CSV table of C-alpha atoms and ligand atoms in Angstrom, one decimal:
chain,number,residue,atom,x,y,z
A,1,MET,CA,59.6,93.7,94.2
A,2,GLY,CA,60.2,93.8,90.3
A,3,ALA,CA,58.9,90.8,88.5
A,4,LEU,CA,62.6,89.0,87.7
A,5,GLU,CA,63.1,89.5,91.8
A,6,ARG,CA,59.6,87.5,92.7
A,7,LEU,CA,59.8,84.7,89.5
A,8,GLU,CA,63.6,84.3,91.4
A,9,LYS,CA,62.7,84.0,94.9
A,10,CYS,CA,59.9,81.7,93.4
A,11,ALA,CA,62.6,79.7,91.3
A,12,VAL,CA,65.3,79.7,93.9
A,13,VAL,CA,63.0,77.7,96.4
A,14,LEU,CA,61.6,75.2,94.0
A,15,ASN,CA,64.9,74.6,92.4
A,16,GLU,CA,66.0,74.3,95.7
A,17,ASN,CA,63.8,71.6,97.3
A,18,LEU,CA,64.5,69.5,93.4
A,19,TRP,CA,67.8,69.9,94.0
A,20,GLN,CA,67.9,68.1,97.2
A,21,LYS,CA,66.1,65.0,95.6
A,22,GLY,CA,69.3,65.3,93.2
A,23,GLN,CA,66.5,65.9,90.2
A,24,GLY,CA,67.3,69.7,90.0
A,25,MET,CA,68.4,70.6,86.5
A,26,ALA,CA,67.9,74.2,85.6
A,27,PHE,CA,68.9,74.0,81.7
A,28,PRO,CA,65.8,73.6,79.5
A,29,LYS,CA,65.0,71.0,77.7
A,30,ASN,CA,65.7,72.2,74.3
A,31,PHE,CA,69.1,74.3,75.5
A,32,VAL,CA,71.5,74.9,73.1
A,33,TRP,CA,75.2,73.5,73.7
A,34,GLY,CA,77.5,75.0,71.1
A,35,ALA,CA,80.9,76.1,70.0
A,36,ALA,CA,81.9,78.7,68.2
A,37,ALA,CA,84.8,80.0,65.6
A,38,ALA,CA,85.5,82.8,62.8
A,39,SER,CA,86.1,82.3,59.5
A,40,TYR,CA,89.6,84.1,59.5
A,41,GLN,CA,90.5,81.9,62.6
A,42,VAL,CA,90.1,79.0,61.2
A,43,GLU,CA,89.3,79.1,57.5
A,44,GLY,CA,92.9,78.9,55.8
A,45,GLY,CA,92.5,78.7,52.2
A,46,ALA,CA,93.1,82.8,51.6
A,47,ARG,CA,93.9,82.6,48.2
A,48,ASP,CA,91.6,79.7,47.4
A,49,ASP,CA,88.6,79.9,44.9
A,50,GLY,CA,88.5,83.4,44.2
A,51,ARG,CA,88.3,85.0,47.6
A,52,GLY,CA,89.4,88.2,47.6
A,53,PRO,CA,92.0,89.8,50.6
A,54,SER,CA,90.6,91.5,53.8
A,55,VAL,CA,91.7,93.9,55.7
A,56,TRP,CA,93.4,91.0,58.1
A,57,ASP,CA,95.0,89.7,55.3
A,58,MET,CA,97.1,93.1,55.1
A,59,LEU,CA,97.6,93.7,58.6
A,60,CYS,CA,99.0,90.2,58.9
A,61,ARG,CA,101.5,91.5,56.3
A,62,LYS,CA,102.7,94.7,58.1
A,63,PRO,CA,106.0,94.1,60.1
A,64,GLY,CA,105.7,93.8,63.7
A,65,ALA,CA,101.6,93.2,63.8
A,66,ILE,CA,101.6,89.8,64.7
A,67,TRP,CA,103.1,88.0,67.3
A,68,ASN,CA,106.2,85.7,65.3
A,69,GLY,CA,104.8,87.1,62.3
A,70,GLN,CA,101.8,84.8,61.9
A,71,SER,CA,98.6,85.1,59.5
A,72,GLY,CA,95.2,83.4,58.9
A,73,ASP,CA,96.8,82.4,55.4
A,74,VAL,CA,96.4,78.9,56.2
A,75,ALA,CA,95.3,78.8,59.8
A,76,CYS,CA,93.4,75.4,60.9
A,77,ASP,CA,93.0,74.8,57.0
A,78,HIS,CA,89.2,74.2,57.7
A,79,TYR,CA,88.1,75.2,54.2
A,80,HIS,CA,89.8,71.9,53.5
A,81,ARG,CA,89.0,69.8,56.2
A,82,TRP,CA,85.6,70.9,57.3
A,83,ARG,CA,84.2,66.9,56.6
A,84,GLU,CA,87.0,66.4,59.5
A,85,ASP,CA,85.6,69.3,61.4
A,86,VAL,CA,81.9,68.2,61.2
A,87,GLY,CA,82.7,64.4,62.1
A,88,ILE,CA,84.4,65.8,65.4
A,89,MET,CA,81.3,67.7,66.5
A,90,LYS,CA,79.1,65.2,65.9
A,91,ALA,CA,81.5,63.1,68.0
A,92,ILE,CA,81.2,65.6,70.8
A,93,GLY,CA,77.3,65.7,70.2
A,94,LEU,CA,76.8,69.3,69.7
A,95,ARG,CA,73.5,70.8,69.2
A,96,ALA,CA,74.8,73.9,67.4
A,97,TYR,CA,77.8,75.1,65.4
A,98,ARG,CA,78.5,78.9,65.5
A,99,LEU,CA,80.4,80.0,62.1
A,100,SER,CA,80.6,83.4,60.7
A,101,ILE,CA,81.4,83.9,57.0
A,102,SER,CA,83.5,85.4,55.1
A,103,TRP,CA,82.6,88.7,53.5
A,104,PRO,CA,85.7,88.4,50.8
A,105,ARG,CA,85.0,85.0,49.8
A,106,ILE,CA,81.3,86.1,48.9
A,107,MET,CA,82.4,89.1,47.2
A,108,PRO,CA,85.8,89.6,46.4
A,109,ASP,CA,85.4,93.6,45.9
A,110,GLY,CA,83.2,93.6,48.9
A,111,THR,CA,80.1,94.7,46.2
A,112,GLY,CA,78.7,93.7,42.9
A,113,GLN,CA,79.9,90.6,41.4
A,114,VAL,CA,78.9,87.5,43.8
A,115,ASN,CA,81.6,84.8,44.1
A,116,ALA,CA,79.4,81.4,43.1
A,117,LYS,CA,82.4,79.6,44.9
A,118,GLY,CA,82.5,80.8,47.8
A,119,LEU,CA,78.9,80.6,48.5
A,120,ASP,CA,79.2,77.0,47.8
A,121,PHE,CA,81.9,76.0,50.4
A,122,TYR,CA,79.3,77.5,53.0
A,123,ASP,CA,76.7,75.9,51.2
A,124,ARG,CA,78.5,72.0,51.5
A,125,LEU,CA,79.4,73.5,55.1
A,126,VAL,CA,75.6,74.2,56.1
A,127,ASP,CA,74.4,70.6,54.6
A,128,ALA,CA,77.0,68.5,56.5
A,129,LEU,CA,76.1,69.9,59.9
A,130,LEU,CA,72.3,69.6,59.5
A,131,ALA,CA,73.3,65.9,58.3
A,132,ALA,CA,75.1,66.1,61.3
A,133,LYS,CA,72.0,67.1,63.6
A,134,VAL,CA,74.2,70.6,64.6
A,135,THR,CA,72.5,73.3,64.2
A,136,PRO,CA,74.1,76.4,62.1
A,137,PHE,CA,73.9,79.6,63.7
A,138,VAL,CA,75.9,82.0,61.6
A,139,THR,CA,77.6,85.6,61.8
A,140,LEU,CA,77.7,87.7,59.2
A,141,PHE,CA,80.6,89.6,60.0
A,142,HIS,CA,83.5,88.5,62.5
A,143,TRP,CA,85.7,91.1,61.2
A,144,ASP,CA,87.6,89.8,57.8
A,145,TYR,CA,86.6,93.4,56.3
A,146,PRO,CA,86.5,93.4,52.4
A,147,TYR,CA,90.1,94.9,51.6
A,148,ALA,CA,88.1,96.8,48.2
A,149,LEU,CA,85.9,98.6,50.7
A,150,TYR,CA,88.5,100.1,52.9
A,151,CYS,CA,90.0,101.4,49.9
A,152,ARG,CA,86.9,103.1,49.4
A,153,GLY,CA,86.8,104.5,53.0
A,154,GLY,CA,85.7,101.4,54.9
A,155,TRP,CA,83.3,101.8,58.2
A,156,LEU,CA,84.1,106.0,57.6
A,157,ASN,CA,82.1,105.9,54.1
A,158,ARG,CA,77.9,105.8,55.3
A,159,CYS,CA,77.7,103.6,52.1
A,160,SER,CA,79.7,101.2,54.2
A,161,ALA,CA,75.7,100.4,55.5
A,162,ASP,CA,74.2,99.8,52.1
A,163,TRP,CA,77.2,97.4,51.2
A,164,TYR,CA,76.4,95.4,54.5
A,165,ALA,CA,73.1,94.9,53.4
A,166,GLU,CA,73.8,93.8,49.7
A,167,TYR,CA,76.1,91.7,51.4
A,168,ALA,CA,73.9,89.7,53.5
A,169,THR,CA,71.1,89.7,50.8
A,170,ALA,CA,73.5,87.2,48.9
A,171,VAL,CA,74.3,85.0,51.8
A,172,VAL,CA,70.9,85.1,53.1
A,173,ALA,CA,69.5,84.3,49.7
A,174,ARG,CA,71.8,81.2,49.2
A,175,LEU,CA,71.7,80.0,52.9
A,176,GLY,CA,68.0,81.0,54.1
A,177,ASP,CA,66.5,78.0,53.3
A,178,ARG,CA,68.6,76.0,56.0
A,179,VAL,CA,70.1,78.7,57.9
A,180,ARG,CA,67.7,80.1,60.4
A,181,HIS,CA,69.4,82.1,63.2
A,182,TRP,CA,71.5,84.7,62.1
A,183,MET,CA,74.0,87.1,63.9
A,184,THR,CA,74.7,90.8,61.8
A,185,HIS,CA,78.3,91.7,63.9
A,186,ASN,CA,80.4,89.9,66.0
A,187,GLU,CA,81.7,92.3,68.7
A,188,PRO,CA,81.3,96.0,67.3
A,189,GLN,CA,83.4,97.3,70.4
A,190,CYS,CA,86.5,95.0,68.6
A,191,PHE,CA,86.5,95.7,65.2
A,192,VAL,CA,85.4,99.4,65.9
A,193,GLY,CA,87.7,100.3,68.4
A,194,LEU,CA,90.7,97.6,68.3
A,195,GLY,CA,90.7,98.0,64.2
A,196,HIS,CA,90.3,101.6,64.5
A,197,TYR,CA,91.4,103.7,67.9
A,198,ASP,CA,94.5,101.7,69.2
A,199,GLY,CA,95.3,100.0,65.7
A,200,ARG,CA,96.1,96.4,67.4
A,201,HIS,CA,93.7,95.3,64.9
A,202,ALA,CA,92.8,95.3,61.3
A,203,PRO,CA,93.1,97.6,59.6
A,204,GLY,CA,95.0,98.7,62.0
A,205,ASP,CA,93.9,102.1,62.2
A,206,LYS,CA,94.3,104.8,65.0
A,207,LEU,CA,91.9,107.7,64.3
A,208,GLY,CA,90.8,110.4,66.6
A,209,TRP,CA,87.4,110.0,68.7
A,210,ALA,CA,84.8,111.5,66.4
A,211,GLU,CA,85.8,109.3,63.6
A,212,ILE,CA,85.2,106.2,65.9
A,213,LEU,CA,81.8,107.5,66.9
A,214,ARG,CA,81.1,108.2,63.3
A,215,ILE,CA,82.4,104.4,62.2
A,216,ALA,CA,80.4,103.4,65.5
A,217,HIS,CA,77.1,105.2,63.8
A,218,HIS,CA,77.5,103.2,60.5
A,219,ALA,CA,77.8,100.0,62.1
A,220,HIS,CA,74.7,100.3,63.5
A,221,LEU,CA,73.5,101.1,60.5
A,222,ALA,CA,74.8,98.2,58.6
A,223,HIS,CA,73.1,96.1,61.6
A,224,GLY,CA,69.9,97.8,61.1
A,225,LYS,CA,70.2,97.1,57.4
A,226,GLY,CA,71.6,94.0,57.9
A,227,VAL,CA,68.8,93.1,59.7
A,228,GLN,CA,65.7,93.7,57.2
A,229,ALA,CA,67.9,92.0,54.0
A,230,ILE,CA,68.3,89.0,56.0
A,231,ARG,CA,64.6,89.3,57.1
A,232,ALA,CA,63.4,90.2,53.3
A,233,ALA,CA,65.7,87.5,52.0
A,234,SER,CA,64.9,84.4,54.5
A,235,PRO,CA,62.7,82.4,52.7
A,236,GLY,CA,60.9,81.1,56.2
A,237,LYS,CA,61.2,82.1,59.7
A,238,CYS,CA,64.4,83.1,61.6
A,239,ALA,CA,65.6,84.3,64.6
A,240,VAL,CA,68.0,87.6,64.2
A,241,GLY,CA,70.2,89.1,67.0
A,242,GLN,CA,74.1,90.6,67.1
A,243,ALA,CA,77.3,89.1,69.5
A,244,PRO,CA,78.6,92.4,71.0
A,245,VAL,CA,80.9,92.0,73.8
A,246,GLY,CA,79.3,91.7,77.2
A,247,VAL,CA,81.1,94.1,79.7
A,248,VAL,CA,79.9,92.6,83.1
A,249,LYS,CA,80.2,94.2,86.2
A,250,ILE,CA,79.6,91.5,89.3
A,251,PRO,CA,78.1,93.2,92.6
A,252,ALA,CA,81.0,93.2,95.5
A,253,SER,CA,78.1,91.4,97.6
A,254,ASP,CA,74.8,90.3,97.7
A,255,SER,CA,73.4,93.4,98.8
A,256,PRO,CA,70.8,95.6,97.0
A,257,ARG,CA,73.4,98.6,97.5
A,258,ASP,CA,76.4,96.8,95.9
A,259,ILE,CA,74.1,95.1,93.0
A,260,ALA,CA,72.4,98.3,92.1
A,261,ALA,CA,76.2,100.0,91.9
A,262,ALA,CA,77.1,97.3,89.6
A,263,ARG,CA,74.1,97.6,87.5
A,264,ARG,CA,74.8,101.5,87.1
A,265,GLU,CA,77.9,100.7,86.2
A,266,MET,CA,77.1,97.8,83.9
A,267,PHE,CA,75.2,100.4,81.9
A,268,SER,CA,77.1,103.6,81.8
A,269,VAL,CA,79.6,105.3,79.3
A,270,SER,CA,82.5,107.0,80.4
A,271,GLY,CA,85.3,108.6,78.5
A,272,HIS,CA,86.8,108.0,75.2
A,273,SER,CA,86.9,104.0,75.7
A,274,VAL,CA,84.5,101.3,73.6
A,275,TRP,CA,84.4,98.9,76.6
A,276,ASN,CA,80.9,99.8,77.4
A,277,ASN,CA,77.9,98.0,76.6
A,278,THR,CA,75.3,101.1,76.1
A,279,TRP,CA,77.0,103.1,73.3
A,280,TRP,CA,76.6,99.6,71.6
A,281,MET,CA,73.8,97.8,72.7
A,282,ASP,CA,71.2,100.7,73.6
A,283,PRO,CA,70.8,101.8,69.5
A,284,ILE,CA,69.9,98.5,68.7
A,285,PHE,CA,68.0,97.1,71.3
A,286,LEU,CA,66.1,100.2,72.7
A,287,GLY,CA,66.2,102.7,69.6
A,288,ARG,CA,68.6,105.7,71.2
A,289,TYR,CA,72.1,106.4,72.2
A,290,PRO,CA,72.9,106.7,76.2
A,291,ALA,CA,71.8,110.0,77.4
A,292,ASP,CA,75.3,110.2,79.5
A,293,GLY,CA,77.1,109.2,76.2
A,294,LEU,CA,75.0,111.9,74.4
A,295,LYS,CA,76.5,114.3,77.2
A,296,GLN,CA,80.0,113.3,77.6
A,297,TYR,CA,80.7,112.7,73.1
A,298,ALA,CA,78.4,116.1,72.2
A,299,ALA,CA,81.6,117.8,70.7
A,300,ASP,CA,82.5,114.6,68.6
A,301,MET,CA,78.9,113.1,67.7
A,302,PRO,CA,78.7,112.3,63.7
A,303,ARG,CA,75.2,113.7,62.3
A,304,VAL,CA,72.5,111.2,63.0
A,305,GLU,CA,70.2,111.2,60.1
A,306,PRO,CA,66.3,111.6,60.5
A,307,GLY,CA,65.1,108.0,60.2
A,308,ASP,CA,68.6,106.9,61.7
A,309,MET,CA,67.7,105.5,64.7
A,310,GLU,CA,64.7,103.8,63.2
A,311,THR,CA,66.5,101.7,60.4
A,312,ILE,CA,68.9,100.7,63.9
A,313,HIS,CA,66.5,99.8,66.0
A,314,GLN,CA,65.0,96.6,64.1
A,315,PRO,CA,62.8,94.1,66.3
A,316,LEU,CA,65.0,91.4,67.3
A,317,ASP,CA,64.7,88.1,68.6
A,318,PHE,CA,67.5,87.3,71.0
A,319,PHE,CA,70.5,89.0,72.5
A,320,GLY,CA,74.1,87.1,71.7
A,321,ALA,CA,76.7,87.9,74.8
A,322,ASN,CA,80.0,87.0,74.4
A,323,ILE,CA,81.4,86.9,78.0
A,324,TYR,CA,84.7,86.3,79.4
A,325,ASN,CA,84.7,87.7,82.5
A,326,GLY,CA,84.1,90.6,84.6
A,327,VAL,CA,85.1,93.0,87.1
A,328,HIS,CA,83.6,93.7,90.7
A,329,VAL,CA,82.3,96.7,92.0
A,330,ARG,CA,80.5,98.0,94.9
A,331,ALA,CA,79.1,100.8,96.2
A,332,GLY,CA,81.0,103.6,97.8
A,333,LYS,CA,80.3,107.0,99.2
A,334,GLY,CA,76.8,108.1,98.0
A,335,GLY,CA,76.4,104.7,96.3
A,336,ARG,CA,78.8,105.7,93.6
A,337,PRO,CA,80.0,102.9,92.0
A,338,GLU,CA,83.2,101.4,93.0
A,339,VAL,CA,86.2,98.9,91.2
A,340,VAL,CA,86.9,96.4,93.7
A,341,PRO,CA,90.3,95.2,92.6
A,342,GLU,CA,91.0,91.4,92.6
A,343,PRO,CA,92.8,90.0,95.7
A,344,PRO,CA,96.8,89.3,94.6
A,345,GLY,CA,97.2,86.1,93.1
A,346,HIS,CA,93.9,86.0,91.5
A,347,ALA,CA,93.2,83.1,89.1
A,348,LEU,CA,94.4,83.9,85.4
A,349,THR,CA,93.9,81.9,82.0
A,350,ALA,CA,96.8,82.0,79.7
A,351,PHE,CA,96.3,85.3,78.0
A,352,LYS,CA,95.9,87.0,81.6
A,353,TRP,CA,92.3,87.4,81.5
A,354,PRO,CA,90.7,86.8,84.6
A,355,VAL,CA,88.6,83.9,85.9
A,356,THR,CA,85.0,85.2,87.4
A,357,PRO,CA,82.8,82.9,86.9
A,358,GLU,CA,79.9,85.2,88.5
A,359,ALA,CA,79.8,87.0,85.0
A,360,LEU,CA,78.0,84.2,83.4
A,361,TYR,CA,75.3,85.0,86.4
A,362,TRP,CA,75.7,88.9,86.4
A,363,GLY,CA,76.0,89.5,82.9
A,364,PRO,CA,73.0,87.5,81.5
A,365,ARG,CA,70.6,88.7,84.7
A,366,PHE,CA,71.4,92.0,84.0
A,367,PHE,CA,71.0,92.1,80.1
A,368,TYR,CA,68.0,90.2,80.5
A,369,GLU,CA,66.5,93.1,83.1
A,370,ARG,CA,67.5,95.8,80.6
A,371,TYR,CA,67.0,94.8,77.0
A,372,LYS,CA,64.2,91.8,77.7
A,373,LEU,CA,65.0,89.2,75.2
A,374,PRO,CA,66.4,85.9,75.1
A,375,ILE,CA,69.8,85.3,76.1
A,376,TYR,CA,72.1,83.1,74.2
A,377,ILE,CA,75.8,83.3,75.8
A,378,THR,CA,77.4,83.5,72.1
A,379,GLU,CA,81.1,83.3,73.4
A,380,ASN,CA,82.4,82.2,76.8
A,381,GLY,CA,86.1,80.2,77.0
A,382,LEU,CA,89.6,80.7,78.0
A,383,SER,CA,92.8,80.3,76.1
A,384,SER,CA,94.8,77.6,78.1
A,385,ASN,CA,98.9,75.9,77.8
A,386,ASP,CA,98.0,73.0,76.7
A,387,TRP,CA,100.2,70.7,74.4
A,388,PRO,CA,99.8,66.5,73.4
A,389,ALA,CA,101.4,64.8,76.3
A,390,LEU,CA,103.5,61.4,75.8
A,391,ASP,CA,100.4,59.6,76.1
A,392,GLY,CA,99.0,61.0,72.9
A,393,ARG,CA,96.3,62.6,74.8
A,394,VAL,CA,96.1,66.3,75.7
A,395,HIS,CA,94.8,67.4,79.2
A,396,ASP,CA,93.6,70.9,80.4
A,397,PRO,CA,91.8,70.9,83.4
A,398,GLN,CA,91.6,74.3,83.2
A,399,ARG,CA,89.3,74.3,80.8
A,400,ILE,CA,87.3,71.8,82.3
A,401,ASP,CA,87.7,73.8,85.9
A,402,PHE,CA,86.7,77.4,84.4
A,403,THR,CA,84.0,76.2,82.0
A,404,THR,CA,82.2,74.1,84.6
A,405,ARG,CA,82.5,77.3,87.2
A,406,TYR,CA,80.9,79.1,84.4
A,407,LEU,CA,78.3,77.3,83.5
A,408,ARG,CA,77.0,76.6,87.1
A,409,GLU,CA,76.6,80.6,87.4
A,410,LEU,CA,75.0,80.5,84.3
A,411,GLU,CA,72.3,77.4,85.2
A,412,ARG,CA,71.9,79.6,88.6
A,413,ALA,CA,71.1,82.5,86.4
A,414,VAL,CA,68.4,80.4,84.7
A,415,ARG,CA,67.3,78.9,87.7
A,416,ASP,CA,66.9,82.9,88.8
A,417,GLY,CA,64.4,83.2,86.0
A,418,VAL,CA,66.9,84.4,83.4
A,419,ASP,CA,65.5,82.9,79.9
A,420,VAL,CA,69.1,81.9,78.8
A,421,ARG,CA,68.5,80.0,75.3
A,422,GLY,CA,72.0,78.4,74.9
A,423,TYR,CA,76.0,78.7,75.6
A,424,PHE,CA,78.7,78.5,72.7
A,425,HIS,CA,82.4,77.5,74.0
A,426,TRP,CA,84.5,79.3,72.5
A,427,SER,CA,86.1,77.7,70.5
A,428,ILE,CA,85.4,74.4,68.5
A,429,MET,CA,89.1,74.3,67.9
A,430,ASP,CA,92.3,76.2,68.5
A,431,ASN,CA,92.8,79.1,66.3
A,432,PHE,CA,94.3,82.0,65.3
A,433,GLU,CA,94.0,84.3,67.9
A,434,TRP,CA,94.1,87.7,65.8
A,435,ALA,CA,97.4,89.9,66.8
A,436,GLU,CA,98.4,87.3,69.2
A,437,GLY,CA,98.4,84.9,66.2
A,438,PHE,CA,98.8,80.6,67.5
A,439,LYS,CA,100.0,81.7,70.5
A,440,GLU,CA,97.0,81.5,72.7
A,441,ARG,CA,94.7,78.0,72.5
A,442,PHE,CA,90.8,78.3,72.9
A,443,GLY,CA,89.9,75.0,71.8
A,444,LEU,CA,88.4,72.1,73.1
A,445,VAL,CA,90.1,70.1,70.1
A,446,HIS,CA,93.9,70.7,69.8
A,447,VAL,CA,95.4,71.6,66.2
A,448,ASP,CA,98.6,71.2,65.0
A,449,TYR,CA,99.4,73.6,62.8
A,450,VAL,CA,102.3,71.9,61.4
A,451,THR,CA,100.6,68.3,60.4
A,452,GLN,CA,97.0,69.9,60.6
A,453,LYS,CA,96.5,67.1,63.4
A,454,ARG,CA,93.1,67.2,65.7
A,455,THR,CA,93.4,65.8,69.0
A,456,LEU,CA,90.1,65.9,71.1
A,457,LYS,CA,91.1,67.5,74.7
A,458,ASP,CA,90.0,66.0,77.9
A,459,SER,CA,87.8,69.0,77.7
A,460,ALA,CA,86.4,67.9,74.6
A,461,TYR,CA,85.1,64.4,76.1
A,462,TRP,CA,83.9,66.4,79.5
A,463,TYR,CA,82.2,69.0,77.3
A,464,LYS,CA,80.3,65.9,75.4
A,465,ARG,CA,78.9,64.5,79.0
A,466,VAL,CA,77.9,68.0,79.6
A,467,ILE,CA,75.9,68.2,76.4
A,468,ALA,CA,74.6,64.7,76.9
A,469,THR,CA,73.3,65.0,80.5
A,470,ASN,CA,71.9,68.7,79.6
A,471,GLY,CA,74.2,70.3,82.5
A,472,LYS,CA,73.7,67.2,85.0
A,473,ALA,CA,77.4,66.4,85.1
A,474,LEU,CA,78.3,69.8,86.0
A,475,ARG,CA,77.1,68.7,89.7
A,476,ALA,CA,79.0,65.3,89.2
B,501,IFM,O1,89.0,84.8,69.3
B,501,IFM,C1,88.4,85.8,69.8
B,501,IFM,C2,87.2,86.1,69.0
B,501,IFM,O2,87.2,85.7,67.8
B,501,IFM,C3,86.1,87.5,69.2
B,501,IFM,N1,85.9,87.1,70.6
B,501,IFM,C4,87.4,86.7,71.9
B,501,IFM,C5,87.8,85.9,71.2
B,501,IFM,C6,88.9,85.6,72.3
B,501,IFM,O3,89.7,86.6,72.2
């Protein structure tokens, strides 16, 4: 029996006893209850104070690219309303807020000249968060890539790793005395795959597979050089991680065969698809590309120069996982993994994503087994069709139900020995959902994009109770 299984057995017995006495609560004392957002999705202020254009500004101008021709030009106007927004975070009792920095706000040309006014914005925001006792968790890159760099070849250019490190240095040199938690990239699968392979996201390219692998390698290198830059520029101790998409496979039953099949499927690479874990995570956390991927992609592999894998494989402090759902898998003939489709009528979010709470058990558990780092759920949530009702409130029972189910599963993972340190709900407020414009509402807080009025949804009040009770309210 492996260490995790042994730990799991003890933890289950221990916690079930406590549970019956009504005291069982697996979330650790300092569990980080947070919410997240990203610069281009909330800030607006697209032309303010010297911000340069990003690839998203460009894509939003392309006819037909974004739902109803919308853009993040104004979004939630957080660039001007950050004081009010931090006040809302404080009122909810958030322990942490995961924000991202807009690269073209800091360096309008992507490299070189630093825009002091851009840094000032984040400086004020960080101070306000700390004053409100909300810890900032900062992501350096959540997709708003400087257009100027795209014109220099963007991620196809190997220099992109050095450009990224230069930008990271500028940010950390300014904020590192107060920000202690850093993430390099958000969901590289998306900005590489959606942005450069199927073209739905900025910059809207449809490149070949060899180019995609090259871009992925440069993104890995940027991560590695970014981590080095963060550590070099940070005046004190800091924790560094990344927040990839967690592609989760859920065992169809508790049988060891199904569990093994799901694990195997979760850590395998198949075909010309970016939707896997190991191509993105193994180089960073283990220092090597996965063997099955190397075999399949031999003809398209980019040049991996001596020292690249060492640069990519920097010591990290945590594993950030963005998990929204998972796919059920069982052991077929000879133990071969087989996908089990959801039954007809299975619950879906407004985005038509399946509701699969166990993803927040098996995802963290499998990632912890493989990468052996403390885990933060850096994103989880749903879009739902909610609006201010006649009573003036925003009723979003689906968000409460969804999140209760997912958090109960996360707690089960904690009880079974997985080192989960925090949970960030996506999102603090409704915002610009990329190619879907403002159609999908993911927030705990409703935003009226015409008046910019913020209304706390029922789920925000519910989350406040969850935070205040360190999760006990999930059982109420
Ligand atoms: O809004 C996005 C976010 O930017 C990245 N992760 C998924 C969210 C919902 O689609």
